[in-house]
Amino acid sequence: MCGIFGANNGRPVASKLIDSLRRLEYRGYDSAGIAVVGAQGLDLRRASGCVDRLAAVVRDDRPEGTVGIAHTRWATHGAPTDVNAHPHAFDGVAVVHNGIVENHAELKWWLSDLGHEFVTETDSEVLPHIIAKMRRDGMDHRQAVAATLEYAKGSLALAAVFEDAPDRIVVARRGSPLAVAISEDGAYVSSDPAAFDAVGGRFTHLEDGEVAELTRGDVWFDGADGDARRNRWEPVVLPQDGGDPRAGHSSFMAKEMAEQPDAWSRTVASARAFAGVEELAAADRIAIVACGSSYYAGLMARAWFEREAGLACDIEVASEFRHRGGVLSERQVVLCLSQSGETADTLAVIEEMRAAGRRTFALVNTARSAMTRAADRCWLTDAGREIGVAATKTFTAQVAALVVLALRVAHARGRIDADRLEKALDGLASLSDMIRQTLALEGRMASAASAFADRRSAFYLGRGPAFAAALEGALKLKEIGYVQAEAYAAGELKHGPIALIEPGVPVVVVAPSDHLFEKTLSSAQEVKARGARLLLLTDAGGAARAGRLADDTVVLPGADAWAVTVSAVIALQFLARHIATARGLDVDRPRNLAKSVTVE
Ligand code: M6R
């Protein structure tokens, strides 16, 4: 979380910094700021809110200088105010930071005793103070930043500029990601190489614990292998698509939802060719480890590993799994699942598993990410870049890839023959048409949403994979509609949650007409009997069996219960989006959230 960008390119950099920050805004949009260094010294501009607000500040009062750093913030310590916005500066040193300085309180006490005064509530403010102290103690710029990395505990990626050296940026990282690039006109630093799209050239990721200095023409790495690592530069791949980034849609979320049929087809095709699936097949148990929507994708696909492949499958929340000290069997495989490939807890699981000598597996959507580099075997979903904070096409792509993996494992374990495997995979691929039909139900879901728009709470029910769909649907509504939406396994209703049902409360029931349909319908009847407003998502057979029970019944496409459940996920994306839009909310940038959760 938090996006860092820096440029040293011999030209006035303020506009370039702000344009580049826009590409990093998915990492946080609580505040933004830049620091430019030039003949006039250090010049800072900061504003709470999104980058557009900073752009407005800078438009009327542009700082001059050809070297600068920039930051878009997701607040961890201190409210999202102007004063807490980065960069933070002290004694001619300005710093932008991504991560958490865990021992910031102790560091503030130490520095306060030395006469330093702090003006923000942030952990990050200690960084320019330490660097300035190290400079006063006689260290050069790089040494001062390297020493700061030693003093500050926790995860950090940082970039610093100096009033007394207006020709350089010094950068460092431990834990949080940071990459540097060299193009024809200068040197750049960014939290995410995607921001280099606008500069071209070549880039490389900083190694953990590495410090580097960006001059106008080059990047100098500290450490013995500084020269050797020059061979590890990769070309910046410039995007082919120009024009309207939302392609005519009202939001990135709308665009990304519409891309689901293609994302599904591409991912099924790629997963059919994933190398190394036999390593999963040799396992005696699998743990899928993830956070948020990725966790629900694992939950939705679990039955395929268990029923088809005969492989016991646990689904684990990464932040719990890593600290639980659970017992893994000798041949158990841990598969980490992540859209961004940057989620701190999921990444930590990979790193901790590697340190324990286990082979590590990841399924990730972002090819240039920390997890793709960290895992021994990384498979890629092929959903394309997702910008809206709510996972949509990446969720369905994860489900697609997991089901292909499960089927291929089933084949490798001799549970299905090659013919049945191919038929099943073809059937799975053809679900892209069903997804298209579901997308055509937007108007229907918009009208279903109108009954919810003024409600502060909602309940979602389902069983088996449909429970995972209910969880994912409820998360979407919480995240972008700010509605207290809770999902329960329908069988759990009578164990407590039913006490919350009162007249008018919306309850969404996901019930494909499978062997569990009658049981789920009983739960629907129980909430209806207590006055709930019932929205039933089912197929044609289910709708016929439910009759007039629900206040609103949406008939979903899908040839079997599994397909109907996939369709329900998309219908629930529409439901959340239309509720959020009716409330006038920004579906792409919901409050308090960021696209990548790079802090624990
Ligand atoms: O990048 P990841 O898949 O690891 O992210 C995990 C969650 O932060 C993410 O799925 C989050 O829950 C989504 N914004 C939900 O829409």
Short mmCIF file of C-alpha atoms in Angstrom, two decimals, residues 143-448:
data_model
loop_
_atom_site.label_atom_id
_atom_site.label_comp_id
_atom_site.label_asym_id
_atom_site.label_seq_id
_atom_site.Cartn_x
_atom_site.Cartn_y
_atom_site.Cartn_z
CA GLN A 143 25.33 5.47 3.93
CA ALA A 144 22.75 7.58 5.77
CA VAL A 145 19.89 5.79 4.03
CA ALA A 146 21.49 2.37 4.57
CA ALA A 147 21.90 3.15 8.27
CA THR A 148 18.25 4.23 8.46
CA LEU A 149 17.26 0.82 7.15
CA GLU A 150 19.10 -0.65 10.12
CA TYR A 151 17.44 1.61 12.70
CA ALA A 152 13.89 1.29 11.39
CA LYS A 153 12.21 -2.08 12.00
CA GLY A 154 9.35 -3.34 9.84
CA SER A 155 8.73 -3.14 6.12
CA LEU A 156 9.87 -0.19 4.14
CA ALA A 157 10.44 1.06 0.67
CA LEU A 158 11.68 4.63 0.63
CA ALA A 159 13.01 7.33 -1.65
CA ALA A 160 14.86 10.40 -0.41
CA VAL A 161 15.98 13.69 -1.96
CA PHE A 162 18.46 16.12 -0.44
CA GLU A 163 18.74 19.88 -0.50
CA ASP A 164 22.53 19.64 -0.45
CA ALA A 165 22.64 17.17 -3.36
CA PRO A 166 20.04 18.27 -5.91
CA ASP A 167 21.33 15.77 -8.48
CA ARG A 168 20.27 12.44 -6.94
CA ILE A 169 17.60 10.29 -5.37
CA VAL A 170 18.58 7.60 -2.89
CA VAL A 171 16.22 4.63 -2.60
CA ALA A 172 16.08 1.52 -0.43
CA ARG A 173 13.78 -1.33 0.39
CA ARG A 174 13.14 -4.10 2.87
CA GLY A 175 9.88 -6.01 2.59
CA SER A 176 7.88 -3.51 0.53
CA PRO A 177 8.46 -3.57 -3.23
CA LEU A 178 10.50 -1.03 -5.18
CA ALA A 179 11.84 -1.00 -8.72
CA VAL A 180 14.18 1.33 -10.61
CA ALA A 181 14.31 2.15 -14.32
CA ILE A 182 16.68 3.84 -16.73
CA SER A 183 15.34 5.35 -19.91
CA GLU A 184 16.89 7.55 -22.56
CA ASP A 185 16.23 10.68 -20.55
CA GLY A 186 16.84 9.73 -16.96
CA ALA A 187 16.41 7.45 -13.97
CA TYR A 188 13.19 6.58 -12.17
CA VAL A 189 11.95 4.72 -9.12
CA SER A 190 8.51 3.26 -8.51
CA SER A 191 6.62 0.92 -6.20
CA ASP A 192 5.27 -0.81 -9.29
CA PRO A 193 7.00 -1.16 -12.69
CA ALA A 194 3.60 -0.45 -14.28
CA ALA A 195 4.33 3.23 -13.65
CA PHE A 196 7.36 2.95 -15.95
CA ASP A 197 5.00 2.52 -18.90
CA ALA A 198 5.23 6.26 -19.42
CA VAL A 199 9.03 6.37 -19.41
CA GLY A 200 10.12 3.24 -21.29
CA GLY A 201 13.70 1.94 -21.06
CA ARG A 202 14.57 -0.96 -18.79
CA PHE A 203 13.91 -1.73 -15.15
CA THR A 204 14.89 -3.98 -12.31
CA HIS A 205 13.47 -4.77 -8.88
CA LEU A 206 15.51 -3.77 -5.87
CA GLU A 207 16.56 -6.76 -3.81
CA ASP A 208 15.55 -6.97 -0.17
CA GLY A 209 17.85 -4.76 1.90
CA GLU A 210 19.34 -3.04 -1.14
CA VAL A 211 20.17 0.68 -1.39
CA ALA A 212 20.60 2.44 -4.74
CA GLU A 213 21.30 5.94 -5.97
CA LEU A 214 19.63 7.42 -9.05
CA THR A 215 21.68 10.01 -10.90
CA ARG A 216 20.36 11.50 -14.09
CA GLY A 217 22.05 8.96 -16.31
CA ASP A 218 22.35 5.85 -14.19
CA VAL A 219 21.48 3.79 -11.14
CA TRP A 220 24.24 2.82 -8.71
CA PHE A 221 23.70 -0.15 -6.44
CA ASP A 222 25.39 -0.70 -3.11
CA GLY A 223 26.74 -4.13 -2.47
CA ALA A 224 29.34 -6.48 -3.87
CA ASP A 225 27.19 -7.71 -6.73
CA GLY A 226 26.30 -4.21 -7.89
CA ASP A 227 27.81 -4.81 -11.33
CA ALA A 228 26.55 -8.38 -11.68
CA ARG A 229 22.94 -7.31 -11.08
CA ARG A 230 23.15 -5.02 -14.10
CA ASN A 231 22.48 -8.15 -16.15
CA ARG A 232 19.10 -8.55 -14.53
CA TRP A 233 17.41 -5.54 -16.16
CA GLU A 234 14.22 -6.21 -18.09
CA PRO A 235 12.74 -4.07 -20.84
CA VAL A 236 9.73 -1.95 -19.89
CA VAL A 237 6.81 -3.28 -21.96
CA LEU A 238 4.89 -0.30 -23.25
CA PRO A 239 1.10 -0.73 -23.30
CA GLN A 240 -0.54 -1.10 -26.69
CA ASP A 241 -3.90 0.32 -25.76
CA GLY A 242 -4.31 4.06 -25.86
CA GLY A 243 -7.39 6.22 -25.65
CA ASP A 244 -10.10 5.89 -23.02
CA PRO A 245 -8.82 3.60 -20.23
CA ARG A 246 -12.41 2.76 -19.21
CA ALA A 247 -13.27 1.89 -22.84
CA GLY A 248 -16.58 3.73 -22.64
CA HIS A 249 -17.73 2.09 -19.38
CA SER A 250 -18.89 4.11 -16.41
CA SER A 251 -16.13 2.74 -14.20
CA PHE A 252 -13.15 0.41 -14.25
CA MET A 253 -15.28 -2.06 -12.33
CA ALA A 254 -17.91 -2.03 -15.08
CA LYS A 255 -15.23 -2.49 -17.73
CA GLU A 256 -13.55 -5.30 -15.84
CA MET A 257 -16.84 -7.09 -15.25
CA ALA A 258 -17.55 -6.91 -18.97
CA GLU A 259 -14.16 -8.45 -19.68
CA GLN A 260 -14.99 -11.61 -17.73
CA PRO A 261 -15.91 -13.87 -20.66
CA ASP A 262 -12.55 -13.24 -22.33
CA ALA A 263 -10.62 -13.39 -19.05
CA TRP A 264 -12.30 -16.74 -18.35
CA SER A 265 -11.47 -18.20 -21.79
CA ARG A 266 -7.88 -17.02 -21.72
CA THR A 267 -7.33 -18.35 -18.21
CA VAL A 268 -8.85 -21.76 -18.96
CA ALA A 269 -6.57 -21.97 -22.02
CA SER A 270 -3.46 -20.97 -20.05
CA ALA A 271 -4.27 -23.29 -17.15
CA ARG A 272 -4.66 -26.21 -19.55
CA ALA A 273 -0.97 -25.68 -20.34
CA PHE A 274 0.35 -24.96 -16.82
CA ALA A 275 3.61 -26.86 -16.32
CA GLY A 276 4.30 -28.80 -13.14
CA VAL A 277 0.76 -29.85 -12.23
CA GLU A 278 2.10 -33.30 -11.37
CA GLU A 279 3.71 -31.72 -8.30
CA LEU A 280 0.21 -30.99 -6.98
CA ALA A 281 -0.94 -34.46 -7.94
CA ALA A 282 1.83 -36.00 -5.83
CA ALA A 283 0.61 -34.19 -2.71
CA ASP A 284 -1.39 -35.93 0.00
CA ARG A 285 -3.18 -32.69 0.93
CA ILE A 286 -3.36 -29.15 -0.38
CA ALA A 287 -3.77 -25.88 1.50
CA ILE A 288 -4.93 -22.92 -0.56
CA VAL A 289 -3.78 -19.80 1.28
CA ALA A 290 -5.13 -16.34 0.42
CA CYS A 291 -6.89 -13.18 1.62
CA GLY A 292 -10.22 -11.51 0.81
CA SER A 293 -11.78 -12.43 -2.51
CA SER A 294 -8.90 -14.73 -3.36
CA TYR A 295 -9.74 -16.73 -0.25
CA TYR A 296 -13.35 -17.03 -1.42
CA ALA A 297 -12.17 -18.16 -4.86
CA GLY A 298 -10.32 -20.98 -3.13
CA LEU A 299 -13.42 -21.84 -1.14
CA MET A 300 -15.53 -21.90 -4.28
CA ALA A 301 -13.17 -24.30 -6.08
CA ARG A 302 -12.45 -26.55 -3.10
CA ALA A 303 -15.03 -29.21 -3.97
CA TRP A 304 -13.26 -29.84 -7.28
CA PHE A 305 -10.05 -30.85 -5.53
CA GLU A 306 -11.91 -33.01 -3.03
CA ARG A 307 -14.61 -34.62 -5.19
CA GLU A 308 -12.86 -34.86 -8.56
CA ALA A 309 -9.22 -35.21 -7.54
CA GLY A 310 -9.74 -36.96 -4.20
CA LEU A 311 -7.28 -34.54 -2.63
CA ALA A 312 -8.04 -33.14 0.82
CA CYS A 313 -8.14 -29.37 0.42
CA ASP A 314 -7.94 -26.77 3.20
CA ILE A 315 -8.65 -23.12 2.52
CA GLU A 316 -6.72 -20.82 4.80
CA VAL A 317 -6.71 -17.08 5.50
CA ALA A 318 -3.05 -16.10 5.05
CA SER A 319 -2.83 -13.85 8.13
CA GLU A 320 -4.14 -16.70 10.32
CA PHE A 321 -2.28 -19.53 8.64
CA ARG A 322 1.15 -17.98 9.04
CA HIS A 323 0.84 -17.34 12.75
CA ARG A 324 -1.08 -20.45 13.75
CA GLY A 325 1.84 -22.83 13.79
CA GLY A 326 -0.33 -25.50 12.17
CA VAL A 327 1.02 -28.90 11.24
CA LEU A 328 1.64 -29.71 7.59
CA SER A 329 2.01 -33.25 6.39
CA GLU A 330 5.21 -34.27 4.63
CA ARG A 331 3.68 -34.15 1.15
CA GLN A 332 1.22 -31.31 1.73
CA VAL A 333 1.39 -28.55 -0.88
CA VAL A 334 0.69 -24.92 0.02
CA LEU A 335 -0.72 -22.98 -2.93
CA CYS A 336 -0.85 -19.20 -2.40
CA LEU A 337 -3.52 -17.37 -4.34
CA SER A 338 -3.40 -13.66 -5.10
CA GLN A 339 -4.54 -11.24 -7.76
CA SER A 340 -1.86 -8.65 -7.06
CA GLY A 341 0.95 -10.99 -6.08
CA GLU A 342 1.87 -8.37 -3.47
CA THR A 343 -0.47 -9.07 -0.51
CA ALA A 344 1.83 -8.92 2.52
CA ASP A 345 0.47 -11.87 4.49
CA THR A 346 0.20 -14.18 1.48
CA LEU A 347 3.69 -13.22 0.35
CA ALA A 348 5.01 -13.85 3.86
CA VAL A 349 3.58 -17.38 3.72
CA ILE A 350 5.64 -18.06 0.58
CA GLU A 351 8.75 -16.61 2.16
CA GLU A 352 8.27 -18.51 5.41
CA MET A 353 7.59 -21.79 3.57
CA ARG A 354 10.75 -21.32 1.52
CA ALA A 355 12.77 -20.58 4.63
CA ALA A 356 11.42 -23.84 6.08
CA GLY A 357 12.74 -25.68 3.03
CA ARG A 358 9.39 -26.35 1.32
CA ARG A 359 8.74 -25.88 -2.35
CA THR A 360 6.34 -22.97 -2.83
CA PHE A 361 3.45 -22.60 -5.27
CA ALA A 362 1.49 -19.50 -6.26
CA LEU A 363 -1.38 -18.64 -8.56
CA VAL A 364 -1.16 -14.94 -9.36
CA ASN A 365 -2.65 -12.51 -11.87
CA THR A 366 0.10 -9.88 -11.92
CA ALA A 367 3.08 -11.24 -13.81
CA ARG A 368 5.59 -8.69 -12.50
CA SER A 369 4.93 -9.08 -8.81
CA ALA A 370 6.68 -10.09 -5.61
CA MET A 371 5.01 -13.50 -5.51
CA THR A 372 5.94 -14.41 -9.06
CA ARG A 373 9.53 -13.79 -8.06
CA ALA A 374 9.32 -15.46 -4.67
CA ALA A 375 7.49 -18.72 -5.45
CA ASP A 376 9.33 -21.78 -6.79
CA ARG A 377 6.42 -22.43 -9.13
CA CYS A 378 4.11 -19.59 -10.13
CA TRP A 379 1.10 -20.05 -12.40
CA LEU A 380 -0.59 -17.01 -13.90
CA THR A 381 -4.28 -16.33 -14.30
CA ASP A 382 -4.81 -14.33 -17.48
CA ALA A 383 -7.46 -11.79 -16.52
CA GLY A 384 -5.45 -8.75 -17.62
CA ARG A 385 -4.81 -5.77 -15.39
CA GLU A 386 -7.54 -5.01 -12.87
CA ILE A 387 -7.73 -1.42 -11.66
CA GLY A 388 -11.05 -1.24 -9.79
CA VAL A 389 -10.42 -2.04 -6.14
CA ALA A 390 -13.15 -4.70 -6.11
CA ALA A 391 -11.92 -7.99 -7.54
CA THR A 392 -14.23 -9.05 -10.38
CA LYS A 393 -12.60 -10.58 -13.46
CA THR A 394 -9.62 -11.71 -11.40
CA PHE A 395 -11.95 -13.58 -9.03
CA THR A 396 -13.68 -15.51 -11.82
CA ALA A 397 -10.30 -16.15 -13.48
CA GLN A 398 -8.94 -17.58 -10.21
CA VAL A 399 -11.94 -19.89 -9.98
CA ALA A 400 -11.41 -20.99 -13.59
CA ALA A 401 -7.71 -21.71 -13.07
CA LEU A 402 -8.30 -23.62 -9.84
CA VAL A 403 -10.94 -25.83 -11.43
CA VAL A 404 -8.63 -26.60 -14.37
CA LEU A 405 -5.87 -27.44 -11.89
CA ALA A 406 -8.21 -29.71 -9.93
CA LEU A 407 -9.30 -31.55 -13.08
CA ARG A 408 -5.75 -31.99 -14.26
CA VAL A 409 -4.76 -33.28 -10.81
CA ALA A 410 -7.72 -35.69 -10.97
CA HIS A 411 -6.38 -36.96 -14.28
CA ALA A 412 -2.79 -37.21 -13.03
CA ARG A 413 -4.04 -39.21 -10.04
CA GLY A 414 -5.86 -41.60 -12.35
CA ARG A 415 -9.35 -40.59 -11.21
CA ILE A 416 -10.51 -39.47 -14.66
CA ASP A 417 -9.30 -40.59 -18.05
CA ALA A 418 -7.91 -38.31 -20.77
CA ASP A 419 -11.20 -38.28 -22.64
CA ARG A 420 -13.20 -37.20 -19.64
CA LEU A 421 -10.58 -34.59 -18.77
CA GLU A 422 -10.76 -33.03 -22.24
CA LYS A 423 -14.56 -33.00 -22.21
CA ALA A 424 -14.61 -31.41 -18.76
CA LEU A 425 -12.08 -28.77 -19.80
CA ASP A 426 -14.00 -28.01 -22.99
CA GLY A 427 -17.17 -27.68 -20.93
CA LEU A 428 -15.40 -25.32 -18.58
CA ALA A 429 -14.10 -23.22 -21.47
CA SER A 430 -17.60 -22.94 -22.88
CA LEU A 431 -18.81 -21.24 -19.69
CA SER A 432 -17.55 -17.99 -21.20
CA ASP A 433 -20.79 -17.97 -23.24
CA MET A 434 -22.83 -18.42 -20.09
CA ILE A 435 -20.90 -15.54 -18.50
CA ARG A 436 -21.89 -13.40 -21.49
CA GLN A 437 -25.54 -14.33 -20.93
CA THR A 438 -25.20 -13.37 -17.26
CA LEU A 439 -23.75 -10.02 -18.25
CA ALA A 440 -26.90 -9.45 -20.28
CA LEU A 441 -28.85 -9.58 -16.99
CA GLU A 442 -27.49 -6.22 -15.87
CA GLY A 443 -30.86 -4.47 -16.20
CA ARG A 444 -32.53 -7.23 -14.22
CA MET A 445 -29.98 -6.95 -11.40
CA ALA A 446 -30.23 -3.14 -11.45
CA SER A 447 -33.95 -3.46 -10.76
CA ALA A 448 -33.27 -6.02 -8.00
#
